[in-house]
PDB file of C-alpha atoms in Angstrom:
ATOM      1  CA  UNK F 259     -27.813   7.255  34.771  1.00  0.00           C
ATOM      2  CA  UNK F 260     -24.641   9.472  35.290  1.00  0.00           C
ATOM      3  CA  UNK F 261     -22.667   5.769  34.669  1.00  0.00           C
ATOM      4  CA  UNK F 262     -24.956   5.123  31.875  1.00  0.00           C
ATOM      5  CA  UNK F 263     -24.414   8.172  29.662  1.00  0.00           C
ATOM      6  CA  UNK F 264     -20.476   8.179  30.804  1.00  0.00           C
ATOM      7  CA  UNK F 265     -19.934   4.702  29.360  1.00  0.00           C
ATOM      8  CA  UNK F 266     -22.257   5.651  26.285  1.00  0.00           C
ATOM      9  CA  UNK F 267     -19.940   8.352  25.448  1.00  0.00           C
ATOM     10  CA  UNK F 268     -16.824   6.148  25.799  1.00  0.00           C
ATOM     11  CA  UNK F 269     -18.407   3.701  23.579  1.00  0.00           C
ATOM     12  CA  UNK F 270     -19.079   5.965  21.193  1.00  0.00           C
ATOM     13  CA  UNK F 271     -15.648   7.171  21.181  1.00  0.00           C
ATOM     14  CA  UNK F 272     -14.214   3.670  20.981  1.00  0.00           C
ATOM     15  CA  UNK F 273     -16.292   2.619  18.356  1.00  0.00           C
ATOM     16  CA  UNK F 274     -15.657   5.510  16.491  1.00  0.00           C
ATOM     17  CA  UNK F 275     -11.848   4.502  16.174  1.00  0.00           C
ATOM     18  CA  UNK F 276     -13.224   1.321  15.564  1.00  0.00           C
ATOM     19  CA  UNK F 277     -14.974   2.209  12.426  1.00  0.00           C
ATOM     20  CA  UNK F 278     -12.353   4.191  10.940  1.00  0.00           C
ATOM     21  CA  UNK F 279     -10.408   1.100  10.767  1.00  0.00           C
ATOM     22  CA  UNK F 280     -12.677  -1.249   9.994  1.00  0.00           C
ATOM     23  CA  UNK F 281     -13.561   1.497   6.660  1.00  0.00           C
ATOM     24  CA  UNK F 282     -10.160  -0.050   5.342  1.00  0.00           C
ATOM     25  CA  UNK F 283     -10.905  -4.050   6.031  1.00  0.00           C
ATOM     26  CA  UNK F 284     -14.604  -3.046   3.890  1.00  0.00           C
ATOM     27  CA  UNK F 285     -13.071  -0.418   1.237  1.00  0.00           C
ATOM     28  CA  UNK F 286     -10.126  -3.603   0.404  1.00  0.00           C
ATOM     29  CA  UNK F 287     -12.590  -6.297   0.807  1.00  0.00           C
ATOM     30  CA  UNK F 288     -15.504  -4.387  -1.651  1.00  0.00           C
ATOM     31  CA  UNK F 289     -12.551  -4.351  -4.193  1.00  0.00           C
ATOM     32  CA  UNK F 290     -10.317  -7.155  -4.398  1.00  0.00           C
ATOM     33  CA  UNK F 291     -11.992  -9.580  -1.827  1.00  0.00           C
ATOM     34  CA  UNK F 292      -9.579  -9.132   0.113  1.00  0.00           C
ATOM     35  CA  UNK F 293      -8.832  -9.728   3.526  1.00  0.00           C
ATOM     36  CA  UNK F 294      -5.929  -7.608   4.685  1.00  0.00           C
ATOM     37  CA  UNK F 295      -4.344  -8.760   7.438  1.00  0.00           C
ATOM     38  CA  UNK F 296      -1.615  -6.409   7.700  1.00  0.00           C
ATOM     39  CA  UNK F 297      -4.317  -3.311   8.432  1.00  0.00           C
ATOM     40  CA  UNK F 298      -4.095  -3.108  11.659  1.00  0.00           C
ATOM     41  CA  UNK F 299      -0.058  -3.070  11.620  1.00  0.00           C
ATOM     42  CA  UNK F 300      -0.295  -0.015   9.993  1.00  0.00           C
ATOM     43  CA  UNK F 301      -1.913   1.874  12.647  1.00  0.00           C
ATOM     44  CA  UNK F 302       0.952   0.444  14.790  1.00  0.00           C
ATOM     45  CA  UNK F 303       3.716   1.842  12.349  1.00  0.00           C
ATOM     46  CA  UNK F 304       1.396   5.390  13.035  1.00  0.00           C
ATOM     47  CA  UNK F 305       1.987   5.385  15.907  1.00  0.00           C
ATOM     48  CA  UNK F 306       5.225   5.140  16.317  1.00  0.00           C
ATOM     49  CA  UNK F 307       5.558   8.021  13.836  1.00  0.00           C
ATOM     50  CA  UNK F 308       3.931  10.027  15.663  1.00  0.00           C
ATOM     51  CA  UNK F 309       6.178   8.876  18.786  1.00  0.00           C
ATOM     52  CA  UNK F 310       9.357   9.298  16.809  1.00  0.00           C
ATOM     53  CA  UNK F 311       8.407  13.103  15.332  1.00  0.00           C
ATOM     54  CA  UNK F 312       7.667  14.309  18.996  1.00  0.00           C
ATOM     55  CA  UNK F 313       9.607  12.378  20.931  1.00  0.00           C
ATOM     56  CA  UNK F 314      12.739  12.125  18.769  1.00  0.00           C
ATOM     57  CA  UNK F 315      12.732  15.522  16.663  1.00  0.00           C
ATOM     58  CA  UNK F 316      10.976  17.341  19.213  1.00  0.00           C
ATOM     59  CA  UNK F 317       8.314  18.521  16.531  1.00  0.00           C
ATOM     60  CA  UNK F 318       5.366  19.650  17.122  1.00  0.00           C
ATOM     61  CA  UNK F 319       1.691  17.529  17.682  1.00  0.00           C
ATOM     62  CA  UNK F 320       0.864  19.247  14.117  1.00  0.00           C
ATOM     63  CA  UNK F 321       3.382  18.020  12.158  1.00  0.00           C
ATOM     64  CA  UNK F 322       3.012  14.448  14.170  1.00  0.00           C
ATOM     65  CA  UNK F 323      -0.363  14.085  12.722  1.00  0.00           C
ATOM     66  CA  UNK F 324       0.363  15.380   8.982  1.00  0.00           C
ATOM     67  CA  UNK F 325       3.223  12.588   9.192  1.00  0.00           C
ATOM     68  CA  UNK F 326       1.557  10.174  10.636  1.00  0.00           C
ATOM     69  CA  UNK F 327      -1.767  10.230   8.199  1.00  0.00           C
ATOM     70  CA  UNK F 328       1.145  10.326   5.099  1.00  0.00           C
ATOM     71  CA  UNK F 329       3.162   7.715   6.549  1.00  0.00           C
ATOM     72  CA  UNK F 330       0.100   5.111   6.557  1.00  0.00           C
ATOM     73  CA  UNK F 331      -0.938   6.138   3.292  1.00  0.00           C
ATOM     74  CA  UNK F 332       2.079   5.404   1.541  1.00  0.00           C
ATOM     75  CA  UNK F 333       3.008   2.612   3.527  1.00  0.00           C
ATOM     76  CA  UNK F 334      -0.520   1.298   2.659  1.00  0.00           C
ATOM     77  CA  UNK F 335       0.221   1.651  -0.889  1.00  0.00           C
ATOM     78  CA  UNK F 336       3.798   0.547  -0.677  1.00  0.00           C
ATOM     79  CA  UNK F 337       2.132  -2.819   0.751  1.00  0.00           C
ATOM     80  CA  UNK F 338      -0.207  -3.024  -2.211  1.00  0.00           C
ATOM     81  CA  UNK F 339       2.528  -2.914  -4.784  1.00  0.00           C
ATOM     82  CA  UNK F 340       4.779  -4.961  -3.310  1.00  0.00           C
ATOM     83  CA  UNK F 341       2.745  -7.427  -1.958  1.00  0.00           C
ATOM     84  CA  UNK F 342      -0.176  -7.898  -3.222  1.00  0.00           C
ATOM     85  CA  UNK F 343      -0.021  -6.805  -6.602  1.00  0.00           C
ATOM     86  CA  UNK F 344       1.938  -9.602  -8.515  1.00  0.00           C
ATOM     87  CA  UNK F 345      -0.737 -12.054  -6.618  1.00  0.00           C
ATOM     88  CA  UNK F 346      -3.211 -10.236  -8.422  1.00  0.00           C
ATOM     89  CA  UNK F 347      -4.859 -13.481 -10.427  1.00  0.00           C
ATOM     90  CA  UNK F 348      -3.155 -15.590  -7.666  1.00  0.00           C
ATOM     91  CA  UNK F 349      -5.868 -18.233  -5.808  1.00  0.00           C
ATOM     92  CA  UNK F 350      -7.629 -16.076  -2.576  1.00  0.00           C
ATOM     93  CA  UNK F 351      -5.677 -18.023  -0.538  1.00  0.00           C
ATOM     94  CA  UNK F 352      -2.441 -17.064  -1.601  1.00  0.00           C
ATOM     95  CA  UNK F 353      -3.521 -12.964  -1.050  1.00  0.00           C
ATOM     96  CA  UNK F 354      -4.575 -14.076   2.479  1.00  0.00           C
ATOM     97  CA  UNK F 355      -1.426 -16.090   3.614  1.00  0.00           C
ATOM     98  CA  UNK F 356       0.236 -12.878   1.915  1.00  0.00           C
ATOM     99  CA  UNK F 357      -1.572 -10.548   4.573  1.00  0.00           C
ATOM    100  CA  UNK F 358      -1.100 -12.418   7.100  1.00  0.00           C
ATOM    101  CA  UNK F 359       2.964 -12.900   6.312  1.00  0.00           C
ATOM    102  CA  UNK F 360       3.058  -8.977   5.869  1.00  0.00           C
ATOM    103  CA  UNK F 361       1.584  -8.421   9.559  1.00  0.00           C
ATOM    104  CA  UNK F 362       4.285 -10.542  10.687  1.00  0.00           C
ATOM    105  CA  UNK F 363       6.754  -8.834   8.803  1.00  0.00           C
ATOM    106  CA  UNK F 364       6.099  -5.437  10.361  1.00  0.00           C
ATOM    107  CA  UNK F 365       5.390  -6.490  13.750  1.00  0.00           C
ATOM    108  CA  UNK F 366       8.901  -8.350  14.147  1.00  0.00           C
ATOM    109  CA  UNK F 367      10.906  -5.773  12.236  1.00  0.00           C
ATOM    110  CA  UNK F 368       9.175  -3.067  14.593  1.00  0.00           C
ATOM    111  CA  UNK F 369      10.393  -5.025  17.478  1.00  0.00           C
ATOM    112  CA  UNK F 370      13.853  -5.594  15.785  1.00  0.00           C
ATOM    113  CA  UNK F 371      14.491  -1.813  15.736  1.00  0.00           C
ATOM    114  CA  UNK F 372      12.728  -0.183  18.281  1.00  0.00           C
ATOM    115  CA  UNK F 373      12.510  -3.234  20.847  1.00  0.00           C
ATOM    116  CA  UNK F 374       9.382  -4.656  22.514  1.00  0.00           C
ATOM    117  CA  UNK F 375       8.954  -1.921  24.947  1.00  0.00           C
ATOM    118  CA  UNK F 376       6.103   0.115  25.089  1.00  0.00           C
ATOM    119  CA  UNK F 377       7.203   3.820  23.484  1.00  0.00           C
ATOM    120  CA  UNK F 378       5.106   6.636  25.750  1.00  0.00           C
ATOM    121  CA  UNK F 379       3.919   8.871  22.733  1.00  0.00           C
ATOM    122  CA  UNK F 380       3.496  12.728  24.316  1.00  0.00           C
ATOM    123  CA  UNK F 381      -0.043  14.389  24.316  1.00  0.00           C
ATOM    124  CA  UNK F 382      -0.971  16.199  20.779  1.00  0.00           C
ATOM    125  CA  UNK F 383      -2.567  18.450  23.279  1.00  0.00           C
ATOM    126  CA  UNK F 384      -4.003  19.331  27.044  1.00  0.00           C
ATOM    127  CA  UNK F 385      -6.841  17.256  27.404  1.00  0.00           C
ATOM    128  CA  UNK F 386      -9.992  18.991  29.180  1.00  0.00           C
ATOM    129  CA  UNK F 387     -13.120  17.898  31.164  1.00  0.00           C
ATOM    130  CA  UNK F 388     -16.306  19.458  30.857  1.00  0.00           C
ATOM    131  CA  UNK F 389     -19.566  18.532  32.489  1.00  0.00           C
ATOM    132  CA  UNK F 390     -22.938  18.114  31.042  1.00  0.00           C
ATOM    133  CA  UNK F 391     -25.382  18.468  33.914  1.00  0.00           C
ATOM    134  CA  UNK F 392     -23.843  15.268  35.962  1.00  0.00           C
ATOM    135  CA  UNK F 393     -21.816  13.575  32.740  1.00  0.00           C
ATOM    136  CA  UNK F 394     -18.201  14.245  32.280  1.00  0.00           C
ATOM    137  CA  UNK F 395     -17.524  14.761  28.956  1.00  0.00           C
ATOM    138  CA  UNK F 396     -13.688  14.649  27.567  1.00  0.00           C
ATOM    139  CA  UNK F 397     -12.189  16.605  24.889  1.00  0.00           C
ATOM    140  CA  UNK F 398     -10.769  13.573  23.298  1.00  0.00           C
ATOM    141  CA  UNK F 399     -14.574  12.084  23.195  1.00  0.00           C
ATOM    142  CA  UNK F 400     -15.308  15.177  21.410  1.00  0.00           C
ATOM    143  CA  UNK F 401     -12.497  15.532  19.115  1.00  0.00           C
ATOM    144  CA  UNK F 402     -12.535  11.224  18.535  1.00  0.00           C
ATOM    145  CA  UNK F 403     -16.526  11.670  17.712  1.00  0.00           C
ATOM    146  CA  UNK F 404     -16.297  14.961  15.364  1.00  0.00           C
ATOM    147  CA  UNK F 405     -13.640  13.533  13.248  1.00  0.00           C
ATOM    148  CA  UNK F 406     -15.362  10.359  12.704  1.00  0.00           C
ATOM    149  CA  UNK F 407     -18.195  12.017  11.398  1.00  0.00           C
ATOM    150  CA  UNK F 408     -16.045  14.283   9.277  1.00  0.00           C
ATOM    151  CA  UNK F 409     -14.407  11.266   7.708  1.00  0.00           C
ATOM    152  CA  UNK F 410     -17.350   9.470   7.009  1.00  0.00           C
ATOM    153  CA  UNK F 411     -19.117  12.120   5.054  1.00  0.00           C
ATOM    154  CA  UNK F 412     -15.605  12.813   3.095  1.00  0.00           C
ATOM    155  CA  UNK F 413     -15.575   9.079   2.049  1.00  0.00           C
ATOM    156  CA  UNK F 414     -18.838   8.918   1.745  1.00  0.00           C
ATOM    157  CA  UNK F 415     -18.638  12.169  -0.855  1.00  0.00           C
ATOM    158  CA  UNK F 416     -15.515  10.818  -2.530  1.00  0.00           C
ATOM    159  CA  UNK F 417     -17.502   7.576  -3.461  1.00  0.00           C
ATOM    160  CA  UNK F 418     -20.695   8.913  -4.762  1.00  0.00           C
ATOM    161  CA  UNK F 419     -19.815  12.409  -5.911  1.00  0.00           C
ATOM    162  CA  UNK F 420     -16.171  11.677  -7.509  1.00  0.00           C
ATOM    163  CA  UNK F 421     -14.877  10.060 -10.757  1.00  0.00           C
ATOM    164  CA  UNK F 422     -12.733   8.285  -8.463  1.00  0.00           C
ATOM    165  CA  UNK F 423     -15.495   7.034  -6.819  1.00  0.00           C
ATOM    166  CA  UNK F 424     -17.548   5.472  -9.519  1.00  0.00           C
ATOM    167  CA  UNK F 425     -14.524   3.853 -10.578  1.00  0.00           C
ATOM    168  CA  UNK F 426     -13.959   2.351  -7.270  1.00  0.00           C
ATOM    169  CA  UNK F 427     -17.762   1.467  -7.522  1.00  0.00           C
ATOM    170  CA  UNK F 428     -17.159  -0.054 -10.584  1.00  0.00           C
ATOM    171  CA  UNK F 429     -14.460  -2.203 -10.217  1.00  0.00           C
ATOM    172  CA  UNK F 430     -15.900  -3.493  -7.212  1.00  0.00           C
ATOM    173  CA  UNK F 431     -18.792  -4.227  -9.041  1.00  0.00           C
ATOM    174  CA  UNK F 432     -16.607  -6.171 -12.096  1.00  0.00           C
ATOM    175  CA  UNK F 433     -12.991  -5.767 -12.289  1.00  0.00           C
ATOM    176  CA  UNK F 434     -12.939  -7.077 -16.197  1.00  0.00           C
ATOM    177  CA  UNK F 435     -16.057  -4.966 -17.427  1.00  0.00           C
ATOM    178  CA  UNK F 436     -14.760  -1.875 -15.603  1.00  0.00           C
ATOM    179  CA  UNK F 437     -11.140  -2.418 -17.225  1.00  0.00           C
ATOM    180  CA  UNK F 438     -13.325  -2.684 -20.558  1.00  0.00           C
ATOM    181  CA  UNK F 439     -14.336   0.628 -20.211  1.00  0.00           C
ATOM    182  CA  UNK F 440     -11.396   2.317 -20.019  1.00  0.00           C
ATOM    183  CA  UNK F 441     -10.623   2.196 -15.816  1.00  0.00           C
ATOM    184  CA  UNK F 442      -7.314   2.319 -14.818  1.00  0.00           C
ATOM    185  CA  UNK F 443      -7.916  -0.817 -12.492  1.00  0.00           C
ATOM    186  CA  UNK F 444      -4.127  -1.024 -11.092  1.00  0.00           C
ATOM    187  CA  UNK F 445      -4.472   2.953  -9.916  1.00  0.00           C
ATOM    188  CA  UNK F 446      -8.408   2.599  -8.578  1.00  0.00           C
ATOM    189  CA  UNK F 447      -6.822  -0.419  -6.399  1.00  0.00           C
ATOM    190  CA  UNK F 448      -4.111   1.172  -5.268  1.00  0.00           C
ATOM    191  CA  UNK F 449      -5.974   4.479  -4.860  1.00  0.00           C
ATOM    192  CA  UNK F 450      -8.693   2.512  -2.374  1.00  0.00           C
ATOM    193  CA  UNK F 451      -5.464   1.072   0.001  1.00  0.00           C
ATOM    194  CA  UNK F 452      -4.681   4.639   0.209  1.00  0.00           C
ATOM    195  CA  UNK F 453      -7.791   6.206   1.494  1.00  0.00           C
ATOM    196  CA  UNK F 454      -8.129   3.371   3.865  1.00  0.00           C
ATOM    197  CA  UNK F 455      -4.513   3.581   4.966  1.00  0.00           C
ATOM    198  CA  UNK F 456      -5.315   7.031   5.388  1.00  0.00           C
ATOM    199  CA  UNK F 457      -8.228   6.678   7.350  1.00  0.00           C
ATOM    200  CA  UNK F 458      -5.942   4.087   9.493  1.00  0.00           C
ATOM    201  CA  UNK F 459      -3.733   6.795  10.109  1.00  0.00           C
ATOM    202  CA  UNK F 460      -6.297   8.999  11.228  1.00  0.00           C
ATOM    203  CA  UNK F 461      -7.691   6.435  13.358  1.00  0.00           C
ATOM    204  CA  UNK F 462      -4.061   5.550  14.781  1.00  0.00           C
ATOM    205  CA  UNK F 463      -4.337   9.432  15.819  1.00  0.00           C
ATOM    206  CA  UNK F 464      -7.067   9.131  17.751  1.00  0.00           C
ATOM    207  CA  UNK F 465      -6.255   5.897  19.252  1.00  0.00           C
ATOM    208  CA  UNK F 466      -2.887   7.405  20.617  1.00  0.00           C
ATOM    209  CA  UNK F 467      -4.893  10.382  22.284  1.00  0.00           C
ATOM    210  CA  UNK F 468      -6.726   7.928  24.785  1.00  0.00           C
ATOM    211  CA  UNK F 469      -3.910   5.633  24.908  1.00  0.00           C
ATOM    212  CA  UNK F 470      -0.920   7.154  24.196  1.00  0.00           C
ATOM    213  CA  UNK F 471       1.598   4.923  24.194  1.00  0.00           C
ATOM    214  CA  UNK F 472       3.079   2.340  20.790  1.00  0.00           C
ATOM    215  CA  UNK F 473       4.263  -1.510  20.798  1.00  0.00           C
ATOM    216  CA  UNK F 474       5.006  -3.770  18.086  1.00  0.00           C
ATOM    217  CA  UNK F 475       1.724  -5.703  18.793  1.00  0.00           C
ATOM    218  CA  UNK F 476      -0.949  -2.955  19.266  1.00  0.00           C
ATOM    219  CA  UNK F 477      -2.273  -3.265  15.365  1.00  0.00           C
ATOM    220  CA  UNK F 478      -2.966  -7.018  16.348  1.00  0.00           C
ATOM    221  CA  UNK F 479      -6.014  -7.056  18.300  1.00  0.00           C
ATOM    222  CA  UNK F 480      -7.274  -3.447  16.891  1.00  0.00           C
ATOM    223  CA  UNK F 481      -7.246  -4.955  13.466  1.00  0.00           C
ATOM    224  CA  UNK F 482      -9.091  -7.759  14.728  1.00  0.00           C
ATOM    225  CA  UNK F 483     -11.657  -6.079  16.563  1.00  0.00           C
ATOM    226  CA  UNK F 484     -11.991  -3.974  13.445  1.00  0.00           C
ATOM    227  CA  UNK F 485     -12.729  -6.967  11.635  1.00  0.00           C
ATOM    228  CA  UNK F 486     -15.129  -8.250  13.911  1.00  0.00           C
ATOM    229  CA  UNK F 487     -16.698  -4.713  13.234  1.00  0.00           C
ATOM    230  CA  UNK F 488     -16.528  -5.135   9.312  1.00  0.00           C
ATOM    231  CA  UNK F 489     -18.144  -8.385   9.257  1.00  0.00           C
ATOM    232  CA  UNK F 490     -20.851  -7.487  12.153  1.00  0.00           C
ATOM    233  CA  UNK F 491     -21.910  -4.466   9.834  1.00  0.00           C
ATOM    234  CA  UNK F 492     -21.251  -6.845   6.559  1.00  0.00           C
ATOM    235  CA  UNK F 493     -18.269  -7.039   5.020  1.00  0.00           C
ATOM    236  CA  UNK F 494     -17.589  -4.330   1.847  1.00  0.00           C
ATOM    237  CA  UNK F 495     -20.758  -2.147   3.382  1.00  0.00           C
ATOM    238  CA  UNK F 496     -19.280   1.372   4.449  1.00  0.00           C
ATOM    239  CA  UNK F 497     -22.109   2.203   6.470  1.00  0.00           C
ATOM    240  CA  UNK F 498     -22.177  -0.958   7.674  1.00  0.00           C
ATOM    241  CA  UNK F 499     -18.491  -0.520   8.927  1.00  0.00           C
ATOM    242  CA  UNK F 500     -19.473   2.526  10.795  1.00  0.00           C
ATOM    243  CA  UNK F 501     -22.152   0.558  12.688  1.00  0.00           C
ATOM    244  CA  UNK F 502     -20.398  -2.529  13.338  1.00  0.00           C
ATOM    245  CA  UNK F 503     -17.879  -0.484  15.185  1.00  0.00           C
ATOM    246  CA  UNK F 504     -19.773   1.619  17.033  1.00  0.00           C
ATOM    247  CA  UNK F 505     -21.398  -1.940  18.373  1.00  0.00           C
ATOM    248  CA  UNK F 506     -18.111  -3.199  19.412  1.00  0.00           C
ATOM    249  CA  UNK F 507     -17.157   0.017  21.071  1.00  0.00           C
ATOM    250  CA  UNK F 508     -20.488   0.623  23.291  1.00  0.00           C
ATOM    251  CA  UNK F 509     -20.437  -3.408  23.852  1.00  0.00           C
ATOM    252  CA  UNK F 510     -16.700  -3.603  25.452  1.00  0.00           C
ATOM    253  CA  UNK F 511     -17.476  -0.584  27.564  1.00  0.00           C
ATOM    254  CA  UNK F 512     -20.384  -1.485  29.161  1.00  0.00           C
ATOM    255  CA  UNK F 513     -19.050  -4.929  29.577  1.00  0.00           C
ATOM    256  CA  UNK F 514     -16.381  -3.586  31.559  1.00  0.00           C
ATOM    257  CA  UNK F 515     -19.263  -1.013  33.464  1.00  0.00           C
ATOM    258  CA  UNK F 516     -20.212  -4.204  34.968  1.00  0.00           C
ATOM    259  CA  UNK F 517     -17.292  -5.190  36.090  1.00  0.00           C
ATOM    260  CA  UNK F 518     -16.328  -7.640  33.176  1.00  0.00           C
ATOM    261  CA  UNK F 519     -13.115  -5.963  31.869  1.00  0.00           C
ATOM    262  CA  UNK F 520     -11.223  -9.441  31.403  1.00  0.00           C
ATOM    263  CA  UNK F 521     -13.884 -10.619  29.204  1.00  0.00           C
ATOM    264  CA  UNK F 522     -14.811  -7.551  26.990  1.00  0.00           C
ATOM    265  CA  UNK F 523     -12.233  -9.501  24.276  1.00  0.00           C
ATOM    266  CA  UNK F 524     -13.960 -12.851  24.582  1.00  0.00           C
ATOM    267  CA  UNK F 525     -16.907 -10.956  24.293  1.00  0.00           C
ATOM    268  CA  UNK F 526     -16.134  -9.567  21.067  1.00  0.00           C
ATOM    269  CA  UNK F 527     -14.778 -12.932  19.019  1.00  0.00           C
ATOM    270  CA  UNK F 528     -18.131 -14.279  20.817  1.00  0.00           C
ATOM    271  CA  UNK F 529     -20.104 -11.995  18.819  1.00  0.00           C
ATOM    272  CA  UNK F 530     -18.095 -12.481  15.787  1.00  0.00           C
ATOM    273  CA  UNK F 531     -19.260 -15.741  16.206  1.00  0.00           C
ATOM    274  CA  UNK F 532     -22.816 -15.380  16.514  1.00  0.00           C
ATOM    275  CA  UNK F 533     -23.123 -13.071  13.515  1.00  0.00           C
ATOM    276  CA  UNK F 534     -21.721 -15.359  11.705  1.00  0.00           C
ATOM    277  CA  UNK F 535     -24.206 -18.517  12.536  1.00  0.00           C
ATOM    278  CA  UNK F 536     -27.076 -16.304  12.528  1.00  0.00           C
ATOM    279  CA  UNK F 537     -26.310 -14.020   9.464  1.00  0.00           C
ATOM    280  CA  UNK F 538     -23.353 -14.561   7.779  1.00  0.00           C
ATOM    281  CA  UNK F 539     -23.606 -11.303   5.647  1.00  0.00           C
ATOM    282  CA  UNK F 540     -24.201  -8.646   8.704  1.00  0.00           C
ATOM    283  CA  UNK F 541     -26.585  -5.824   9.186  1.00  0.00           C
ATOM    284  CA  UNK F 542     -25.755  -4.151   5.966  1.00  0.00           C
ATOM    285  CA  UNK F 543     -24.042  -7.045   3.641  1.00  0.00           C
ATOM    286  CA  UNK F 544     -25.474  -8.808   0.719  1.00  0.00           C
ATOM    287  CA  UNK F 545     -24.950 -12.311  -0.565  1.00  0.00           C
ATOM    288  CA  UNK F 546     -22.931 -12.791  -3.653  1.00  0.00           C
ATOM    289  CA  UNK F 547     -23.662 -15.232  -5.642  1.00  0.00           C
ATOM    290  CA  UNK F 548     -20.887 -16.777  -7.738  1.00  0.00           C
ATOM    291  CA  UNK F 549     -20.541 -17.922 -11.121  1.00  0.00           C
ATOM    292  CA  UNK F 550     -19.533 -21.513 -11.843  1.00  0.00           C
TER     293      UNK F 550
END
């Protein structure tokens, strides 16, 4: 049991991270129908911010977070303008090959300056054990679990509460009728990349506190995963984001529990796989029918 509730807490944790980054794959997707690609590369470009304001300026962990959280959520935005923007009545395809060339882009020119090495990023602070009855229980569990929650009821207040919100609601409800009545649709889109850069930044954070190192790949596989999260909760769901990554998380730890580290990736794409034969949408997703 002491193994049981260890690895629950871990997956928890994981998942956690997992969900924060998967919150930008939904937000995007709920908006433009997007698929972006280049997500998870921003939590790699966090990362090294927060590498290159300790490491480099010798600042403190304080000021590494403030500039890590800004750097994502103007790079986020920076993407959306540049990128993605003048593709805006482009075919679907042409957005997606988009993302996928602007992943590549910031992986390669990551390596180009800072080479392929991993960069050890220093601790943001002294990470403690405690003990509850038999169960270790980490700070960074603690810290990863209470800022997940804290982020989720901020979006989840800035959605339903704000005039922001309804207009994101809106235009993800229809772009043309919302621009009818008098939405800003180019600031609501580029407002939506930069809470979920945001919450990429945070999650980029968190990720560096149990693994605290940065390489020009690391936003590859955590932006898949993440997307295997978004579509196993159902794609443009927010609450459905949060629970498709806390499945991932508690799923690759106890896979490893058993001894199955090697697999707990294969294990994920296989799930991705079986959501999608069995239901397409996800827990929380809805079909969408289209207009022909």
């Amino acid at each position: 049991m002491t193994v049981f509730f260890s690895q629950l807490i871990n997956g928890l944790s994981l998942g956690s991270i997992y969900a924060l980054i998967a919150l930008g794959y939904s937000m995007v997707y709920g908006i433009i129908l997007l698929l972006n690609f280049a997500h998870g590369d921003v939590i790699m470009v966090g990362a090294y911010m927060s590498w290159f304001v300790m490491n480099q300026l010798g600042l403190g962990p304080v000021t590494a977070v403030c500039a890590t959280i800004i750097t994502c959520t103007l790079l986020g935005v920076v993407i959306e303008k540049i990128a993605y923007t003048p593709l805006r009545n482009a075919p679907r395809i042409s957005l997606l090959i988009t993302a996928i060339g602007v992943s590549f882009f910031l992986e390669y020119t990551a390596e180009l300056i800072l080479g392929s090495g991993a960069k050890v990023i220093p601790a943001y602070y002294t990470n403690q054990t405690f003990h509850i009855g038999s169960v270790p229980l980490g700070l960074t569990s603690v810290i990863t679990l209470l800022v997940t929650v804290l982020s989720m009821l901020a979006l989840t207040f800035l959605v339903q509460k704000t005039k922001l919100g309804k207009a994101m609601r809106a235009v993800s409800e229809d772009m043309d009728a919302a621009r009818l009545m008098g939405i800003n649709v180019n600031s609501t889109i580029s407002f939506t990349f930069a809470v979920g850069s945001a919450l990429a930044g945070i999650g980029s954070v968190l990720y560096c506190c149990s693994y605290p190192q940065a390489t020009p790949t690391m936003g590859s596989m955590l932006g898949l995963k993440a997307f295997v999260a978004a579509v196993l909760g159902g794609i443009g769901s927010i609450p459905g984001a949060m629970i498709g990554g806390i499945a991932i998380g508690l799923c690759e730890c106890f896979v490893s529990a058993i001894g199955l580290s090697a697999w707990k990736d294969a294990v994920t794409f296989a799930i991705l796989i079986i959501v999608l034969l069995v239901k397409p949408t996800g827990f929380l997703g809805r079909k969408v029918q289209e207009k022909v």
